[in-house]
PDB file of C-alpha atoms and ligand atoms in Angstrom:
ATOM      1  CA  MET A   1     112.070  49.232  40.188  1.00  0.00           C
ATOM      2  CA  THR A   2     115.283  50.255  39.655  1.00  0.00           C
ATOM      3  CA  HIS A   3     116.727  51.532  36.400  1.00  0.00           C
ATOM      4  CA  LEU A   4     120.565  51.291  36.025  1.00  0.00           C
ATOM      5  CA  THR A   5     121.767  54.017  33.829  1.00  0.00           C
ATOM      6  CA  ASP A   6     125.229  54.979  32.360  1.00  0.00           C
ATOM      7  CA  THR A   7     125.281  58.157  30.377  1.00  0.00           C
ATOM      8  CA  HIS A   8     128.944  59.058  30.086  1.00  0.00           C
ATOM      9  CA  ILE A   9     130.256  55.836  28.063  1.00  0.00           C
ATOM     10  CA  HIS A  10     133.210  56.422  24.990  1.00  0.00           C
ATOM     11  CA  THR A  11     133.337  54.249  21.969  1.00  0.00           C
ATOM     12  CA  TRP A  12     136.318  53.930  19.359  1.00  0.00           C
ATOM     13  CA  TYR A  13     135.218  57.919  18.341  1.00  0.00           C
ATOM     14  CA  SER A  14     136.857  58.696  20.939  1.00  0.00           C
ATOM     15  CA  ASN A  15     140.681  58.616  20.322  1.00  0.00           C
ATOM     16  CA  ASP A  16     141.134  57.669  24.107  1.00  0.00           C
ATOM     17  CA  ALA A  17     138.699  54.876  23.830  1.00  0.00           C
ATOM     18  CA  HIS A  18     138.987  50.521  23.267  1.00  0.00           C
ATOM     19  CA  CYS A  19     135.347  49.628  22.068  1.00  0.00           C
ATOM     20  CA  ASN A  20     132.835  50.283  19.581  1.00  0.00           C
ATOM     21  CA  MET A  21     129.187  50.775  19.950  1.00  0.00           C
ATOM     22  CA  GLU A  22     127.710  46.928  19.591  1.00  0.00           C
ATOM     23  CA  GLU A  23     130.331  45.845  22.094  1.00  0.00           C
ATOM     24  CA  VAL A  24     128.965  49.060  24.499  1.00  0.00           C
ATOM     25  CA  CYS A  25     125.284  48.309  24.185  1.00  0.00           C
ATOM     26  CA  ARG A  26     126.180  44.690  24.900  1.00  0.00           C
ATOM     27  CA  SER A  27     127.991  44.906  28.101  1.00  0.00           C
ATOM     28  CA  ALA A  28     125.345  47.254  28.857  1.00  0.00           C
ATOM     29  CA  TRP A  29     122.708  45.241  28.237  1.00  0.00           C
ATOM     30  CA  GLU A  30     124.371  41.949  30.027  1.00  0.00           C
ATOM     31  CA  GLY A  31     124.514  44.109  33.114  1.00  0.00           C
ATOM     32  CA  GLY A  32     121.066  44.721  33.356  1.00  0.00           C
ATOM     33  CA  LEU A  33     121.103  48.099  32.449  1.00  0.00           C
ATOM     34  CA  SER A  34     117.823  49.742  31.164  1.00  0.00           C
ATOM     35  CA  ALA A  35     119.552  52.964  29.171  1.00  0.00           C
ATOM     36  CA  ILE A  36     122.754  54.305  28.356  1.00  0.00           C
ATOM     37  CA  ALA A  37     124.049  57.469  27.125  1.00  0.00           C
ATOM     38  CA  ILE A  38     127.275  56.527  24.501  1.00  0.00           C
ATOM     39  CA  THR A  39     128.956  60.198  25.200  1.00  0.00           C
ATOM     40  CA  ASP A  40     132.243  60.282  22.838  1.00  0.00           C
ATOM     41  CA  HIS A  41     134.664  63.637  23.127  1.00  0.00           C
ATOM     42  CA  PHE A  42     134.218  66.320  20.916  1.00  0.00           C
ATOM     43  CA  GLU A  43     136.631  69.017  22.401  1.00  0.00           C
ATOM     44  CA  PHE A  44     137.288  72.666  21.846  1.00  0.00           C
ATOM     45  CA  GLN A  45     140.752  73.673  21.719  1.00  0.00           C
ATOM     46  CA  LYS A  46     142.662  76.904  22.470  1.00  0.00           C
ATOM     47  CA  GLY A  47     141.013  79.807  20.544  1.00  0.00           C
ATOM     48  CA  GLY A  48     138.011  77.858  20.780  1.00  0.00           C
ATOM     49  CA  VAL A  49     138.168  75.834  17.800  1.00  0.00           C
ATOM     50  CA  PRO A  50     136.337  72.825  17.477  1.00  0.00           C
ATOM     51  CA  SER A  51     138.699  69.390  17.045  1.00  0.00           C
ATOM     52  CA  SER A  52     138.789  68.193  13.567  1.00  0.00           C
ATOM     53  CA  ASP A  53     139.181  64.264  14.889  1.00  0.00           C
ATOM     54  CA  TYR A  54     135.746  64.552  16.121  1.00  0.00           C
ATOM     55  CA  LEU A  55     134.260  66.372  12.933  1.00  0.00           C
ATOM     56  CA  LEU A  56     136.039  64.324  10.619  1.00  0.00           C
ATOM     57  CA  ARG A  57     133.617  61.394  12.006  1.00  0.00           C
ATOM     58  CA  ALA A  58     130.463  62.687  13.110  1.00  0.00           C
ATOM     59  CA  SER A  59     128.185  62.311  10.270  1.00  0.00           C
ATOM     60  CA  ALA A  60     129.579  58.700  10.338  1.00  0.00           C
ATOM     61  CA  ARG A  61     129.627  58.252  14.402  1.00  0.00           C
ATOM     62  CA  THR A  62     125.377  59.261  14.214  1.00  0.00           C
ATOM     63  CA  ALA A  63     124.559  57.557  11.573  1.00  0.00           C
ATOM     64  CA  GLU A  64     126.346  54.723  13.152  1.00  0.00           C
ATOM     65  CA  LEU A  65     124.300  55.722  16.684  1.00  0.00           C
ATOM     66  CA  ALA A  66     121.009  55.810  14.930  1.00  0.00           C
ATOM     67  CA  ARG A  67     121.640  52.207  13.511  1.00  0.00           C
ATOM     68  CA  VAL A  68     122.493  50.919  16.753  1.00  0.00           C
ATOM     69  CA  LYS A  69     119.783  52.179  18.734  1.00  0.00           C
ATOM     70  CA  ALA A  70     117.278  51.102  16.661  1.00  0.00           C
ATOM     71  CA  ARG A  71     118.744  47.295  16.663  1.00  0.00           C
ATOM     72  CA  TRP A  72     118.939  47.600  20.605  1.00  0.00           C
ATOM     73  CA  ALA A  73     115.152  49.261  20.256  1.00  0.00           C
ATOM     74  CA  GLY A  74     113.069  47.104  23.078  1.00  0.00           C
ATOM     75  CA  LYS A  75     115.827  45.490  25.073  1.00  0.00           C
ATOM     76  CA  LEU A  76     118.271  48.807  25.652  1.00  0.00           C
ATOM     77  CA  GLU A  77     117.368  52.574  25.439  1.00  0.00           C
ATOM     78  CA  VAL A  78     120.466  54.151  23.566  1.00  0.00           C
ATOM     79  CA  LEU A  79     120.781  57.492  24.154  1.00  0.00           C
ATOM     80  CA  ARG A  80     122.904  59.717  21.811  1.00  0.00           C
ATOM     81  CA  GLY A  81     125.124  61.728  23.406  1.00  0.00           C
ATOM     82  CA  VAL A  82     128.397  63.516  23.273  1.00  0.00           C
ATOM     83  CA  GLU A  83     130.785  65.389  25.867  1.00  0.00           C
ATOM     84  CA  ILE A  84     131.975  68.306  25.101  1.00  0.00           C
ATOM     85  CA  GLY A  85     135.049  69.733  26.551  1.00  0.00           C
ATOM     86  CA  GLN A  86     135.660  73.186  26.985  1.00  0.00           C
ATOM     87  CA  PRO A  87     131.884  74.883  24.857  1.00  0.00           C
ATOM     88  CA  HIS A  88     132.419  78.304  26.911  1.00  0.00           C
ATOM     89  CA  TRP A  89     135.637  78.972  24.637  1.00  0.00           C
ATOM     90  CA  ASN A  90     133.361  78.894  22.271  1.00  0.00           C
ATOM     91  CA  PRO A  91     130.129  79.536  23.351  1.00  0.00           C
ATOM     92  CA  GLU A  92     128.134  80.241  19.997  1.00  0.00           C
ATOM     93  CA  GLY A  93     129.955  76.990  18.192  1.00  0.00           C
ATOM     94  CA  SER A  94     129.015  74.676  20.829  1.00  0.00           C
ATOM     95  CA  ARG A  95     125.806  75.467  21.288  1.00  0.00           C
ATOM     96  CA  ALA A  96     125.313  75.092  17.471  1.00  0.00           C
ATOM     97  CA  TYR A  97     126.321  71.898  17.730  1.00  0.00           C
ATOM     98  CA  ALA A  98     124.586  70.573  21.461  1.00  0.00           C
ATOM     99  CA  GLY A  99     121.155  72.082  19.424  1.00  0.00           C
ATOM    100  CA  SER A 100     121.786  70.503  16.409  1.00  0.00           C
ATOM    101  CA  GLY A 101     119.070  67.529  17.006  1.00  0.00           C
ATOM    102  CA  ASP A 102     122.112  64.963  17.233  1.00  0.00           C
ATOM    103  CA  TYR A 103     121.153  64.348  20.333  1.00  0.00           C
ATOM    104  CA  ASP A 104     120.043  63.403  23.232  1.00  0.00           C
ATOM    105  CA  MET A 105     121.822  64.131  26.036  1.00  0.00           C
ATOM    106  CA  VAL A 106     125.261  66.561  26.003  1.00  0.00           C
ATOM    107  CA  ILE A 107     128.039  66.594  28.958  1.00  0.00           C
ATOM    108  CA  GLY A 108     129.732  69.685  29.319  1.00  0.00           C
ATOM    109  CA  SER A 109     133.080  68.922  30.862  1.00  0.00           C
ATOM    110  CA  LEU A 110     136.867  70.697  31.793  1.00  0.00           C
ATOM    111  CA  HIS A 111     139.460  68.956  30.734  1.00  0.00           C
ATOM    112  CA  ASP A 112     141.686  71.997  29.569  1.00  0.00           C
ATOM    113  CA  LEU A 113     142.002  75.752  31.472  1.00  0.00           C
ATOM    114  CA  ARG A 114     142.901  78.763  30.108  1.00  0.00           C
ATOM    115  CA  PRO A 115     144.579  79.840  28.006  1.00  0.00           C
ATOM    116  CA  ASP A 116     145.432  75.967  26.739  1.00  0.00           C
ATOM    117  CA  ARG A 117     146.751  74.140  29.891  1.00  0.00           C
ATOM    118  CA  SER A 118     145.444  70.400  30.344  1.00  0.00           C
ATOM    119  CA  ILE A 119     144.028  69.640  33.843  1.00  0.00           C
ATOM    120  CA  TYR A 120     145.964  66.036  33.322  1.00  0.00           C
ATOM    121  CA  THR A 121     149.604  66.697  32.295  1.00  0.00           C
ATOM    122  CA  ASP A 122     150.252  70.273  32.571  1.00  0.00           C
ATOM    123  CA  TYR A 123     150.150  71.165  36.478  1.00  0.00           C
ATOM    124  CA  ASP A 124     152.296  70.153  39.041  1.00  0.00           C
ATOM    125  CA  TYR A 125     150.254  68.382  42.177  1.00  0.00           C
ATOM    126  CA  SER A 126     152.822  68.013  44.570  1.00  0.00           C
ATOM    127  CA  ARG A 127     152.203  71.504  45.353  1.00  0.00           C
ATOM    128  CA  GLN A 128     149.516  73.151  47.605  1.00  0.00           C
ATOM    129  CA  GLU A 129     149.719  76.398  45.892  1.00  0.00           C
ATOM    130  CA  VAL A 130     149.471  75.012  42.620  1.00  0.00           C
ATOM    131  CA  ARG A 131     146.308  72.248  43.629  1.00  0.00           C
ATOM    132  CA  ASP A 132     144.866  75.821  44.916  1.00  0.00           C
ATOM    133  CA  GLU A 133     145.338  77.825  41.685  1.00  0.00           C
ATOM    134  CA  MET A 134     143.659  74.984  39.626  1.00  0.00           C
ATOM    135  CA  TYR A 135     140.690  74.390  41.404  1.00  0.00           C
ATOM    136  CA  ARG A 136     139.943  77.959  41.557  1.00  0.00           C
ATOM    137  CA  GLN A 137     140.324  78.177  37.850  1.00  0.00           C
ATOM    138  CA  PHE A 138     138.360  75.486  37.441  1.00  0.00           C
ATOM    139  CA  PHE A 139     135.525  76.813  39.589  1.00  0.00           C
ATOM    140  CA  GLU A 140     135.711  80.184  37.928  1.00  0.00           C
ATOM    141  CA  GLU A 141     135.446  78.199  34.474  1.00  0.00           C
ATOM    142  CA  ALA A 142     132.888  75.902  35.291  1.00  0.00           C
ATOM    143  CA  ARG A 143     130.737  78.576  36.483  1.00  0.00           C
ATOM    144  CA  GLU A 144     131.494  80.617  32.848  1.00  0.00           C
ATOM    145  CA  MET A 145     130.105  77.653  30.873  1.00  0.00           C
ATOM    146  CA  VAL A 146     126.756  77.291  33.180  1.00  0.00           C
ATOM    147  CA  ARG A 147     125.993  80.728  32.042  1.00  0.00           C
ATOM    148  CA  VAL A 148     127.145  80.453  28.435  1.00  0.00           C
ATOM    149  CA  ALA A 149     127.024  76.971  26.841  1.00  0.00           C
ATOM    150  CA  ASP A 150     124.434  74.900  26.394  1.00  0.00           C
ATOM    151  CA  PHE A 151     124.932  71.411  28.028  1.00  0.00           C
ATOM    152  CA  ASP A 152     122.670  69.098  29.939  1.00  0.00           C
ATOM    153  CA  THR A 153     124.977  68.120  32.778  1.00  0.00           C
ATOM    154  CA  PHE A 154     128.171  69.179  34.185  1.00  0.00           C
ATOM    155  CA  GLY A 155     130.879  65.796  33.758  1.00  0.00           C
ATOM    156  CA  HIS A 156     133.512  64.824  36.433  1.00  0.00           C
ATOM    157  CA  TYR A 157     133.677  67.720  38.860  1.00  0.00           C
ATOM    158  CA  ASP A 158     136.388  65.312  40.411  1.00  0.00           C
ATOM    159  CA  TYR A 159     138.144  65.057  37.326  1.00  0.00           C
ATOM    160  CA  PRO A 160     141.281  66.762  38.893  1.00  0.00           C
ATOM    161  CA  ILE A 161     141.378  64.464  41.205  1.00  0.00           C
ATOM    162  CA  ARG A 162     142.389  61.809  39.644  1.00  0.00           C
ATOM    163  CA  LYS A 163     145.993  63.117  39.393  1.00  0.00           C
ATOM    164  CA  MET A 164     146.777  64.263  42.528  1.00  0.00           C
ATOM    165  CA  GLU A 165     147.360  60.784  44.190  1.00  0.00           C
ATOM    166  CA  GLY A 166     149.420  60.960  47.069  1.00  0.00           C
ATOM    167  CA  PHE A 167     149.121  64.679  47.455  1.00  0.00           C
ATOM    168  CA  THR A 168     145.542  65.377  49.074  1.00  0.00           C
ATOM    169  CA  GLU A 169     142.995  63.328  50.317  1.00  0.00           C
ATOM    170  CA  PRO A 170     140.519  62.470  47.696  1.00  0.00           C
ATOM    171  CA  SER A 171     138.025  65.197  48.452  1.00  0.00           C
ATOM    172  CA  LEU A 172     136.977  68.426  47.022  1.00  0.00           C
ATOM    173  CA  THR A 173     136.286  69.784  50.721  1.00  0.00           C
ATOM    174  CA  PRO A 174     139.593  71.885  49.929  1.00  0.00           C
ATOM    175  CA  TRP A 175     137.864  73.833  47.702  1.00  0.00           C
ATOM    176  CA  LYS A 176     134.776  73.824  49.213  1.00  0.00           C
ATOM    177  CA  ALA A 177     134.997  77.693  49.133  1.00  0.00           C
ATOM    178  CA  TRP A 178     134.891  77.787  45.170  1.00  0.00           C
ATOM    179  CA  ALA A 179     132.617  74.835  45.082  1.00  0.00           C
ATOM    180  CA  LEU A 180     129.569  76.051  46.481  1.00  0.00           C
ATOM    181  CA  PRO A 181     128.954  78.603  44.074  1.00  0.00           C
ATOM    182  CA  PHE A 182     129.271  76.622  41.404  1.00  0.00           C
ATOM    183  CA  LEU A 183     126.955  74.226  42.887  1.00  0.00           C
ATOM    184  CA  LYS A 184     124.334  76.780  43.368  1.00  0.00           C
ATOM    185  CA  GLU A 185     124.404  78.575  39.869  1.00  0.00           C
ATOM    186  CA  LEU A 186     124.410  75.088  38.256  1.00  0.00           C
ATOM    187  CA  ALA A 187     121.595  73.953  40.881  1.00  0.00           C
ATOM    188  CA  GLU A 188     119.924  77.324  39.672  1.00  0.00           C
ATOM    189  CA  SER A 189     120.752  76.862  36.313  1.00  0.00           C
ATOM    190  CA  GLY A 190     118.394  73.555  35.888  1.00  0.00           C
ATOM    191  CA  LYS A 191     121.218  71.475  34.618  1.00  0.00           C
ATOM    192  CA  ALA A 192     122.420  68.244  36.303  1.00  0.00           C
ATOM    193  CA  LEU A 193     125.247  67.102  38.538  1.00  0.00           C
ATOM    194  CA  GLU A 194     127.043  64.042  37.043  1.00  0.00           C
ATOM    195  CA  ILE A 195     128.590  61.330  39.904  1.00  0.00           C
ATOM    196  CA  ASN A 196     131.216  60.343  37.703  1.00  0.00           C
ATOM    197  CA  ASN A 197     132.144  56.274  38.835  1.00  0.00           C
ATOM    198  CA  VAL A 198     136.213  56.779  37.266  1.00  0.00           C
ATOM    199  CA  GLY A 199     136.862  57.262  41.187  1.00  0.00           C
ATOM    200  CA  GLN A 200     136.061  53.668  42.498  1.00  0.00           C
ATOM    201  CA  ARG A 201     138.184  52.089  40.119  1.00  0.00           C
ATOM    202  CA  ARG A 202     141.160  54.717  40.709  1.00  0.00           C
ATOM    203  CA  TRP A 203     142.906  55.972  43.757  1.00  0.00           C
ATOM    204  CA  MET A 204     139.981  57.764  45.145  1.00  0.00           C
ATOM    205  CA  GLY A 205     138.183  54.632  45.840  1.00  0.00           C
ATOM    206  CA  ARG A 206     134.355  56.224  45.417  1.00  0.00           C
ATOM    207  CA  VAL A 207     132.667  57.131  43.319  1.00  0.00           C
ATOM    208  CA  GLY A 208     132.457  60.696  42.675  1.00  0.00           C
ATOM    209  CA  GLY A 209     129.002  61.460  44.608  1.00  0.00           C
ATOM    210  CA  GLU A 210     130.910  63.274  47.858  1.00  0.00           C
ATOM    211  CA  GLN A 211     128.022  63.648  50.222  1.00  0.00           C
ATOM    212  CA  TRP A 212     128.638  67.273  50.878  1.00  0.00           C
ATOM    213  CA  VAL A 213     128.689  68.114  47.511  1.00  0.00           C
ATOM    214  CA  LEU A 214     125.475  66.420  46.279  1.00  0.00           C
ATOM    215  CA  GLU A 215     123.685  67.837  49.627  1.00  0.00           C
ATOM    216  CA  ALA A 216     124.904  71.230  48.794  1.00  0.00           C
ATOM    217  CA  PHE A 217     123.308  70.825  44.944  1.00  0.00           C
ATOM    218  CA  ARG A 218     120.035  69.437  46.043  1.00  0.00           C
ATOM    219  CA  GLN A 219     119.758  72.513  48.839  1.00  0.00           C
ATOM    220  CA  TYR A 220     120.688  74.893  46.091  1.00  0.00           C
ATOM    221  CA  GLY A 221     117.504  73.281  44.408  1.00  0.00           C
ATOM    222  CA  GLY A 222     119.240  70.953  41.968  1.00  0.00           C
ATOM    223  CA  ARG A 223     116.851  68.021  41.133  1.00  0.00           C
ATOM    224  CA  TYR A 224     118.652  66.282  38.161  1.00  0.00           C
ATOM    225  CA  ILE A 225     121.676  63.921  38.704  1.00  0.00           C
ATOM    226  CA  THR A 226     123.284  61.751  36.328  1.00  0.00           C
ATOM    227  CA  VAL A 227     125.618  59.098  36.436  1.00  0.00           C
ATOM    228  CA  GLY A 228     128.212  57.536  34.022  1.00  0.00           C
ATOM    229  CA  THR A 229     131.188  55.341  34.343  1.00  0.00           C
ATOM    230  CA  ASP A 230     133.153  57.137  31.942  1.00  0.00           C
ATOM    231  CA  ALA A 231     133.834  53.874  30.192  1.00  0.00           C
ATOM    232  CA  HIS A 232     136.601  53.391  27.912  1.00  0.00           C
ATOM    233  CA  TYR A 233     136.334  49.588  27.432  1.00  0.00           C
ATOM    234  CA  ALA A 234     132.916  47.792  27.424  1.00  0.00           C
ATOM    235  CA  ARG A 235     133.808  45.782  30.254  1.00  0.00           C
ATOM    236  CA  HIS A 236     133.800  49.318  32.362  1.00  0.00           C
ATOM    237  CA  VAL A 237     130.069  49.910  31.118  1.00  0.00           C
ATOM    238  CA  GLY A 238     127.667  50.417  33.900  1.00  0.00           C
ATOM    239  CA  ILE A 239     129.565  49.290  36.978  1.00  0.00           C
ATOM    240  CA  HIS A 240     129.567  50.754  40.273  1.00  0.00           C
ATOM    241  CA  VAL A 241     125.951  52.440  39.509  1.00  0.00           C
ATOM    242  CA  LYS A 242     124.702  50.893  42.675  1.00  0.00           C
ATOM    243  CA  GLU A 243     127.446  52.851  44.872  1.00  0.00           C
ATOM    244  CA  ALA A 244     125.929  56.238  42.901  1.00  0.00           C
ATOM    245  CA  TYR A 245     122.808  55.287  43.764  1.00  0.00           C
ATOM    246  CA  ALA A 246     123.083  54.782  47.400  1.00  0.00           C
ATOM    247  CA  ALA A 247     125.319  58.312  47.315  1.00  0.00           C
ATOM    248  CA  MET A 248     122.262  60.069  46.287  1.00  0.00           C
ATOM    249  CA  ARG A 249     119.893  58.178  48.192  1.00  0.00           C
ATOM    250  CA  ALA A 250     122.119  59.550  51.379  1.00  0.00           C
ATOM    251  CA  ALA A 251     121.833  62.947  50.210  1.00  0.00           C
ATOM    252  CA  GLY A 252     118.422  62.896  49.558  1.00  0.00           C
ATOM    253  CA  PHE A 253     117.833  62.163  45.747  1.00  0.00           C
ATOM    254  CA  ASP A 254     115.510  59.346  44.471  1.00  0.00           C
ATOM    255  CA  LYS A 255     115.766  59.781  40.975  1.00  0.00           C
ATOM    256  CA  VAL A 256     117.976  59.745  38.753  1.00  0.00           C
ATOM    257  CA  THR A 257     118.102  61.315  35.590  1.00  0.00           C
ATOM    258  CA  VAL A 258     118.782  60.670  31.332  1.00  0.00           C
ATOM    259  CA  TYR A 259     117.314  62.787  28.505  1.00  0.00           C
ATOM    260  CA  ARG A 260     115.939  62.317  25.843  1.00  0.00           C
ATOM    261  CA  GLU A 261     115.920  64.772  23.012  1.00  0.00           C
ATOM    262  CA  ARG A 262     117.420  67.328  25.574  1.00  0.00           C
ATOM    263  CA  LYS A 263     114.641  66.713  27.723  1.00  0.00           C
ATOM    264  CA  PRO A 264     115.260  65.116  31.329  1.00  0.00           C
ATOM    265  CA  VAL A 265     113.456  62.036  32.419  1.00  0.00           C
ATOM    266  CA  GLN A 266     113.832  61.156  35.731  1.00  0.00           C
ATOM    267  CA  LEU A 267     113.878  57.574  36.725  1.00  0.00           C
ATOM    268  CA  SER A 268     113.683  55.612  39.891  1.00  0.00           C
ATOM    269  CA  ILE A 269     116.786  54.280  41.023  1.00  0.00           C
TER     270      ILE A 269
HETATM  271 ZN1   ZN B 301     135.772  63.688  30.481  1.00  0.00          ZN
HETATM  272 ZN1   ZN B 302     134.306  61.086  29.534  1.00  0.00          ZN
END
């Protein structure tokens, strides 16, 4: 049996999303999904300061997530997730939140690089040396994150490419020399790699599961792949999951991973 899963979804508890938890669940259920994780943004900012806009609503969010989880039980498994940005900027603080018991699943992501630069807005990607320098630092910080932070899956390794339209191919190949040591460390840590589906609905034209990336991760001993749409609208929940599964199968993976109470659970695809 194929289990359709989407373990990267935002709701209005993320400032950039446009749907509530109930709408997300309904969309997932209508799409035939068996499990989802709701993973709102929790950013660590300059100096390792946790974002107050998440913290101010964290307890309301936890309570609502528990209610939604109970309401959908038996029809759709709703996992309590969070997407923590830059957890390595405050390893101790981020570990405390990740291990609080509030979450089934934690995505670790890089949206900013040191000292305080947004990958989305603070780089001129028309210049090759800027692209190279950004990705060199991206994988350096990603490796640090693997070593010092507590998270389950590494989110959207192809995030910067979203902003490189017209300047490069939709591929990580130019930065393979930096990507491989990261994939090795991630695999050896026992953490998961996420296939992020955003690329399929942006200029890249395909999900983030680039063949050589998945194959390298598997050859280094990586076992766990998670799949997420990064939906910020209810209508995007669960889309292109089958394309992600096709990429996984081609690279030799036959199970997708979700996390229950921070423990990996592998489901057939
Ligand atoms: Zn993200
Ligand atoms: Zn996200």
